[in-house]
């Protein structure tokens, strides 16, 4: 137990009573009321937040660069090379490479691929494709994670609508976050409602996740669920929201040959957007996008 005059556990250098004492008391009360509350190791310290911010600057700039370069006729292997060059030249590491045996430095998921598409010289972007580019950067030991959709050439109206509604769903999730006053279930419900209202379905097997000190941390952030359920959201939590929305069925299958790439079961299009978020005292901050 920390005494009021001890230094706070978060490493701010402040006395506990001037730092996280009030925070801890609020959490204890919420736990007594039956809420699922985050354990202390889920709460990022100010120093960690600064580290993750710097990592995210590189991650965001990389996505900007890919956005400038991506075009019809380019292979997804070229996006992989770009990622390697940009990341290493900034003193950072692409987190995906060799993660649980993943063979490349980012995920590139085209059309009916839901996620975990593997860059390849044999995948050439063509007019009308939609592609998710998902990058995770490690800088100075800190992780940031984001993904964007890109439209190649002239994309069908239907594909465009899927891409737009998926981004809107992410933002509905973000807007649901009310520090001390909302839960992970509120995010899930907000995302799911928006996607389904538009005639789409939400992938269930994969979700967002805590992030910052590792690529995937607790909690799991589902994109389907009920309001008021799950962990309460409090300042210092950092996690991704990254809905995968399908034009047809929510069902998926995994490529048997590479063990990674996730496809829609019915061959319909799938889109995804991902941001890394920080819950603050009065709202939420988008850290990587
Ligand atoms: N960036 C992905 C995510 O959003 C993780 C990719 S792991 C990999 O969680 F191994 F597939 F690269
Ligand atoms: Co992620
Ligand atoms: Co990601």
CSV table of C-alpha atoms and ligand atoms in Angstrom, one decimal:
chain,number,residue,atom,x,y,z
A,1,UNK,CA,0.0,0.0,0.0
A,2,UNK,CA,1.3,3.4,-0.9
A,3,UNK,CA,1.1,6.2,1.7
A,4,UNK,CA,-0.3,9.6,0.7
A,5,UNK,CA,3.1,11.2,0.8
A,6,UNK,CA,5.0,8.4,-1.1
A,7,UNK,CA,5.9,9.0,-4.7
A,8,UNK,CA,3.1,7.9,-7.1
A,9,UNK,CA,3.3,4.5,-8.7
A,10,UNK,CA,3.1,6.1,-12.2
A,11,UNK,CA,6.6,7.5,-12.1
A,12,UNK,CA,5.5,11.1,-12.4
A,13,UNK,CA,7.7,12.0,-9.4
A,14,UNK,CA,4.7,13.6,-7.6
A,15,UNK,CA,3.4,12.5,-4.2
A,16,UNK,CA,0.7,9.8,-4.4
A,17,UNK,CA,-1.9,12.2,-2.9
A,18,UNK,CA,-1.2,14.8,-5.7
A,19,UNK,CA,-1.3,12.2,-8.4
A,20,UNK,CA,-3.1,8.8,-8.7
A,21,UNK,CA,-4.6,8.5,-5.2
A,22,UNK,CA,-7.9,10.0,-6.2
A,23,UNK,CA,-7.8,7.8,-9.4
A,24,UNK,CA,-7.3,4.7,-7.4
A,25,UNK,CA,-10.1,5.5,-5.0
A,26,UNK,CA,-12.5,6.1,-7.8
A,27,UNK,CA,-11.5,2.7,-9.3
A,28,UNK,CA,-12.0,1.0,-6.0
A,29,UNK,CA,-15.5,2.5,-5.7
A,30,UNK,CA,-16.4,1.4,-9.2
A,31,UNK,CA,-15.2,-2.1,-8.6
A,32,UNK,CA,-17.3,-2.2,-5.4
A,33,UNK,CA,-20.3,-1.2,-7.6
A,34,UNK,CA,-19.7,-4.3,-9.8
A,35,UNK,CA,-17.9,-2.7,-12.7
A,36,UNK,CA,-15.0,-4.5,-14.4
A,37,UNK,CA,-12.1,-2.1,-13.8
A,38,UNK,CA,-8.6,-2.1,-15.4
A,39,UNK,CA,-5.7,-3.5,-13.5
A,40,UNK,CA,-2.8,-1.0,-12.8
A,41,UNK,CA,-0.6,-2.5,-15.6
A,42,UNK,CA,-3.2,-1.5,-18.2
A,43,UNK,CA,-2.8,2.2,-17.2
A,44,UNK,CA,0.0,4.0,-19.1
A,45,UNK,CA,2.3,6.3,-17.2
A,46,UNK,CA,3.1,9.8,-18.5
A,47,UNK,CA,6.5,8.6,-19.6
A,48,UNK,CA,5.1,5.7,-21.5
A,49,UNK,CA,2.5,7.9,-23.2
A,50,UNK,CA,5.3,10.2,-24.4
A,51,UNK,CA,7.2,7.2,-25.8
A,52,UNK,CA,4.2,5.8,-27.6
A,53,UNK,CA,3.4,9.3,-29.0
A,54,UNK,CA,6.9,9.4,-30.6
A,55,UNK,CA,6.4,5.9,-32.0
A,56,UNK,CA,3.1,7.0,-33.4
A,57,UNK,CA,4.6,10.0,-35.2
A,58,UNK,CA,6.7,7.6,-37.2
A,59,UNK,CA,3.8,5.2,-37.8
A,60,UNK,CA,1.5,8.1,-39.0
A,61,UNK,CA,4.2,9.5,-41.3
A,62,UNK,CA,4.7,6.1,-42.8
A,63,UNK,CA,1.0,5.8,-43.6
A,64,UNK,CA,1.1,9.3,-45.1
A,65,UNK,CA,4.0,8.3,-47.3
A,66,UNK,CA,2.3,5.0,-48.4
A,67,UNK,CA,-0.8,7.1,-49.2
A,68,UNK,CA,1.2,9.3,-51.5
A,69,UNK,CA,2.9,6.4,-53.3
A,70,UNK,CA,0.2,3.8,-53.6
A,71,UNK,CA,-1.1,3.3,-57.1
A,72,UNK,CA,-2.4,1.0,-59.7
A,73,UNK,CA,0.4,-1.4,-61.0
A,74,UNK,CA,2.3,-1.3,-57.7
A,75,UNK,CA,2.9,-4.6,-55.9
A,76,UNK,CA,2.2,-5.0,-52.2
A,77,UNK,CA,5.8,-6.1,-51.9
A,78,UNK,CA,6.8,-2.6,-52.8
A,79,UNK,CA,4.8,-1.3,-49.9
A,80,UNK,CA,6.7,-3.7,-47.7
A,81,UNK,CA,10.0,-2.4,-49.0
A,82,UNK,CA,8.8,1.2,-48.4
A,83,UNK,CA,7.9,0.2,-44.8
A,84,UNK,CA,11.2,-1.3,-44.1
A,85,UNK,CA,13.2,1.6,-45.5
A,86,UNK,CA,11.1,4.3,-43.8
A,87,UNK,CA,10.9,2.6,-40.5
A,88,UNK,CA,14.6,1.6,-40.2
A,89,UNK,CA,15.8,5.0,-41.4
A,90,UNK,CA,13.9,6.5,-38.5
A,91,UNK,CA,15.6,4.2,-36.0
A,92,UNK,CA,12.4,2.2,-35.6
A,93,UNK,CA,11.4,-1.4,-36.1
A,94,UNK,CA,8.4,-2.8,-38.0
A,95,UNK,CA,6.6,-4.8,-35.3
A,96,UNK,CA,4.9,-7.3,-37.6
A,97,UNK,CA,8.1,-8.8,-39.1
A,98,UNK,CA,8.6,-12.3,-37.5
A,99,UNK,CA,5.7,-11.6,-35.1
A,100,UNK,CA,4.5,-15.2,-34.4
A,101,UNK,CA,6.2,-16.1,-37.6
A,102,UNK,CA,4.5,-13.4,-39.8
A,103,UNK,CA,6.9,-13.2,-42.8
A,104,UNK,CA,6.6,-9.4,-43.7
A,105,UNK,CA,6.8,-6.0,-42.2
A,106,UNK,CA,3.1,-5.0,-42.5
A,107,UNK,CA,-0.3,-6.3,-43.5
A,108,UNK,CA,-1.8,-5.5,-46.8
A,109,UNK,CA,-5.4,-6.8,-47.2
A,110,UNK,CA,-7.1,-6.4,-50.6
A,111,UNK,CA,-10.8,-6.6,-51.5
A,112,UNK,CA,-12.2,-9.8,-49.9
A,113,UNK,CA,-9.3,-10.1,-47.5
A,114,UNK,CA,-10.3,-9.1,-44.0
A,115,UNK,CA,-6.9,-8.7,-42.4
A,116,UNK,CA,-3.4,-10.2,-42.2
A,117,UNK,CA,-2.8,-10.1,-45.9
A,118,UNK,CA,0.9,-10.8,-46.7
A,119,UNK,CA,2.7,-8.4,-49.0
A,120,UNK,CA,3.9,-10.2,-52.2
A,121,UNK,CA,5.4,-9.3,-55.5
A,122,UNK,CA,2.6,-11.4,-57.1
A,123,UNK,CA,-0.1,-9.1,-55.7
A,124,UNK,CA,-0.4,-6.2,-58.1
A,125,UNK,CA,-2.8,-3.4,-57.3
A,126,UNK,CA,-5.4,-2.9,-60.0
A,127,UNK,CA,-8.0,-0.3,-60.9
A,128,UNK,CA,-11.0,-0.6,-58.6
A,129,UNK,CA,-9.2,-2.4,-55.7
A,130,UNK,CA,-9.7,-1.4,-52.1
A,131,UNK,CA,-6.8,-2.2,-49.8
A,132,UNK,CA,-6.2,-2.0,-46.1
A,133,UNK,CA,-2.6,-1.1,-45.1
A,134,UNK,CA,-1.9,-1.9,-41.4
A,135,UNK,CA,1.4,-0.9,-39.8
A,136,UNK,CA,2.7,-1.3,-36.3
A,137,UNK,CA,5.9,0.5,-35.3
A,138,UNK,CA,8.3,-0.1,-32.4
A,139,UNK,CA,10.3,2.9,-31.4
A,140,UNK,CA,12.5,2.9,-28.3
A,141,UNK,CA,10.5,-0.1,-27.2
A,142,UNK,CA,7.1,1.6,-27.6
A,143,UNK,CA,4.4,0.3,-30.0
A,144,UNK,CA,1.9,2.2,-32.1
A,145,UNK,CA,-0.7,0.6,-34.5
A,146,UNK,CA,-2.9,2.0,-37.2
A,147,UNK,CA,-4.4,1.1,-40.5
A,148,UNK,CA,-6.1,3.0,-43.4
A,149,UNK,CA,-8.0,2.0,-46.5
A,150,UNK,CA,-6.8,3.2,-49.9
A,151,UNK,CA,-8.9,3.2,-53.1
A,152,UNK,CA,-7.0,2.3,-56.3
A,153,UNK,CA,-8.1,4.2,-59.4
A,154,UNK,CA,-11.8,4.1,-60.0
A,155,UNK,CA,-13.6,2.2,-57.3
A,156,UNK,CA,-17.2,1.1,-57.4
A,157,UNK,CA,-19.8,3.0,-55.5
A,158,UNK,CA,-20.5,0.0,-53.4
A,159,UNK,CA,-16.8,-0.4,-52.4
A,160,UNK,CA,-16.6,3.3,-51.6
A,161,UNK,CA,-19.6,3.2,-49.4
A,162,UNK,CA,-18.2,0.2,-47.5
A,163,UNK,CA,-14.9,2.1,-47.0
A,164,UNK,CA,-16.7,5.2,-45.7
A,165,UNK,CA,-19.2,3.4,-43.4
A,166,UNK,CA,-16.3,1.4,-41.9
A,167,UNK,CA,-14.5,4.7,-41.1
A,168,UNK,CA,-17.7,6.1,-39.7
A,169,UNK,CA,-18.1,3.0,-37.5
A,170,UNK,CA,-14.6,3.5,-36.1
A,171,UNK,CA,-15.5,7.1,-35.2
A,172,UNK,CA,-18.8,6.1,-33.7
A,173,UNK,CA,-16.8,3.9,-31.4
A,174,UNK,CA,-14.3,6.7,-30.6
A,175,UNK,CA,-17.2,9.1,-29.9
A,176,UNK,CA,-18.8,6.7,-27.4
A,177,UNK,CA,-15.8,6.9,-25.1
A,178,UNK,CA,-16.6,8.9,-21.9
A,179,UNK,CA,-13.9,8.6,-19.3
A,180,UNK,CA,-15.3,7.1,-16.1
A,181,UNK,CA,-18.7,6.9,-17.7
A,182,UNK,CA,-18.6,4.3,-20.5
A,183,UNK,CA,-17.4,0.8,-21.1
A,184,UNK,CA,-15.8,-1.4,-23.8
A,185,UNK,CA,-19.4,-2.6,-24.6
A,186,UNK,CA,-20.4,0.9,-25.5
A,187,UNK,CA,-17.7,1.0,-28.1
A,188,UNK,CA,-18.7,-2.4,-29.5
A,189,UNK,CA,-22.4,-1.4,-29.6
A,190,UNK,CA,-21.7,1.9,-31.3
A,191,UNK,CA,-19.6,0.2,-34.0
A,192,UNK,CA,-22.0,-2.7,-34.6
A,193,UNK,CA,-25.1,-0.5,-34.7
A,194,UNK,CA,-23.6,1.8,-37.4
A,195,UNK,CA,-22.3,-1.0,-39.6
A,196,UNK,CA,-25.5,-3.1,-39.4
A,197,UNK,CA,-27.8,-0.1,-39.9
A,198,UNK,CA,-26.0,0.3,-43.2
A,199,UNK,CA,-26.6,-3.4,-44.2
A,200,UNK,CA,-23.1,-4.6,-43.3
A,201,UNK,CA,-21.8,-7.2,-40.9
A,202,UNK,CA,-19.0,-7.0,-38.3
A,203,UNK,CA,-16.2,-9.6,-38.0
A,204,UNK,CA,-16.2,-11.1,-34.5
A,205,UNK,CA,-13.1,-13.2,-34.3
A,206,UNK,CA,-10.6,-10.3,-34.4
A,207,UNK,CA,-10.8,-7.0,-32.5
A,208,UNK,CA,-8.9,-4.1,-31.1
A,209,UNK,CA,-6.5,-4.5,-28.2
A,210,UNK,CA,-4.4,-2.7,-25.6
A,211,UNK,CA,-1.2,-1.4,-27.2
A,212,UNK,CA,2.0,0.5,-26.3
A,213,UNK,CA,4.4,-1.7,-24.4
A,214,UNK,CA,3.7,-4.7,-26.6
A,215,UNK,CA,1.9,-5.3,-29.9
A,216,UNK,CA,-1.2,-6.9,-28.4
A,217,UNK,CA,-2.1,-6.2,-24.7
A,218,UNK,CA,-5.2,-6.5,-22.6
A,219,UNK,CA,-8.0,-5.6,-23.0
A,220,UNK,CA,-9.5,-7.2,-26.1
A,221,UNK,CA,-11.7,-4.6,-27.8
A,222,UNK,CA,-14.7,-6.3,-29.4
A,223,UNK,CA,-16.6,-4.6,-32.2
A,224,UNK,CA,-19.8,-6.4,-31.4
A,225,UNK,CA,-21.5,-6.2,-28.0
A,226,UNK,CA,-23.9,-4.7,-25.6
A,227,UNK,CA,-23.9,-1.2,-24.1
A,228,UNK,CA,-22.9,-1.0,-20.4
A,229,UNK,CA,-21.0,-4.3,-20.4
A,230,UNK,CA,-17.3,-5.0,-20.1
A,231,UNK,CA,-14.4,-2.9,-18.7
A,232,UNK,CA,-15.0,0.7,-17.7
A,233,UNK,CA,-12.8,3.2,-19.6
A,234,UNK,CA,-10.6,5.5,-17.5
A,235,UNK,CA,-7.7,7.9,-18.2
A,236,UNK,CA,-4.4,6.3,-19.1
A,237,UNK,CA,-5.9,3.4,-21.0
A,238,UNK,CA,-4.5,3.0,-24.5
A,239,UNK,CA,-6.0,0.7,-27.0
A,240,UNK,CA,-7.0,0.3,-30.7
A,241,UNK,CA,-10.4,0.3,-32.3
A,242,UNK,CA,-10.1,-1.4,-35.6
A,243,UNK,CA,-13.4,-2.6,-37.0
A,244,UNK,CA,-13.4,-5.1,-39.9
A,245,UNK,CA,-16.7,-4.7,-41.7
A,246,UNK,CA,-17.9,-7.0,-44.4
A,247,UNK,CA,-20.4,-6.3,-47.2
A,248,UNK,CA,-21.9,-9.8,-46.9
A,249,UNK,CA,-21.7,-12.3,-44.1
A,250,UNK,CA,-19.6,-11.7,-41.0
A,251,UNK,CA,-18.1,-15.2,-41.4
A,252,UNK,CA,-14.5,-15.6,-42.3
A,253,UNK,CA,-11.9,-18.3,-43.0
A,254,UNK,CA,-8.1,-18.4,-42.8
A,255,UNK,CA,-5.9,-19.2,-45.7
A,256,UNK,CA,-4.7,-22.8,-45.2
A,257,UNK,CA,-1.5,-22.4,-47.1
A,258,UNK,CA,0.0,-19.4,-45.3
A,259,UNK,CA,-1.9,-19.7,-42.0
A,260,UNK,CA,-2.4,-16.0,-41.8
A,261,UNK,CA,-4.6,-14.3,-44.4
A,262,UNK,CA,-8.2,-13.9,-43.3
A,263,UNK,CA,-10.9,-13.9,-46.1
A,264,UNK,CA,-14.7,-13.3,-46.1
A,265,UNK,CA,-16.4,-16.7,-46.3
A,266,UNK,CA,-18.7,-15.5,-49.1
A,267,UNK,CA,-16.1,-13.6,-51.1
A,268,UNK,CA,-17.7,-10.2,-50.3
A,269,UNK,CA,-15.6,-7.1,-49.8
A,270,UNK,CA,-14.2,-6.2,-46.4
A,271,UNK,CA,-12.8,-2.9,-45.1
A,272,UNK,CA,-11.0,-1.9,-41.9
A,273,UNK,CA,-9.8,1.3,-40.3
A,274,UNK,CA,-7.7,1.4,-37.1
A,275,UNK,CA,-6.6,4.1,-34.7
A,276,UNK,CA,-4.5,3.9,-31.5
A,277,UNK,CA,-6.3,5.8,-28.8
A,278,UNK,CA,-5.6,7.3,-25.4
A,279,UNK,CA,-8.4,7.8,-22.8
A,280,UNK,CA,-7.8,11.2,-21.2
A,281,UNK,CA,-9.4,13.0,-18.2
A,282,UNK,CA,-11.9,14.7,-20.3
A,283,UNK,CA,-12.2,12.6,-23.5
A,284,UNK,CA,-10.1,10.7,-25.9
A,285,UNK,CA,-7.0,11.5,-27.9
A,286,UNK,CA,-6.2,9.8,-31.3
A,287,UNK,CA,-2.5,8.9,-31.0
A,288,UNK,CA,-2.0,6.9,-34.2
A,289,UNK,CA,-4.2,7.1,-37.3
B,1,LIG,N1,-1.5,-4.6,-36.9
B,1,LIG,C1,-2.2,-5.8,-36.6
B,1,LIG,C2,-3.3,-5.3,-35.5
B,1,LIG,O1,-3.9,-4.4,-35.8
B,1,LIG,C3,-1.4,-6.9,-36.1
B,1,LIG,C4,-0.7,-7.6,-37.2
B,1,LIG,S1,0.1,-8.9,-36.6
B,1,LIG,C5,0.7,-9.7,-37.9
B,1,LIG,O2,-3.5,-5.9,-34.5
B,1,LIG,F1,1.5,-10.6,-37.5
B,1,LIG,F2,-0.3,-10.1,-38.7
B,1,LIG,F3,1.4,-8.8,-38.6
B,2,LIG,CO1,-4.2,-3.5,-33.9
B,3,LIG,CO1,-2.9,-2.9,-36.8
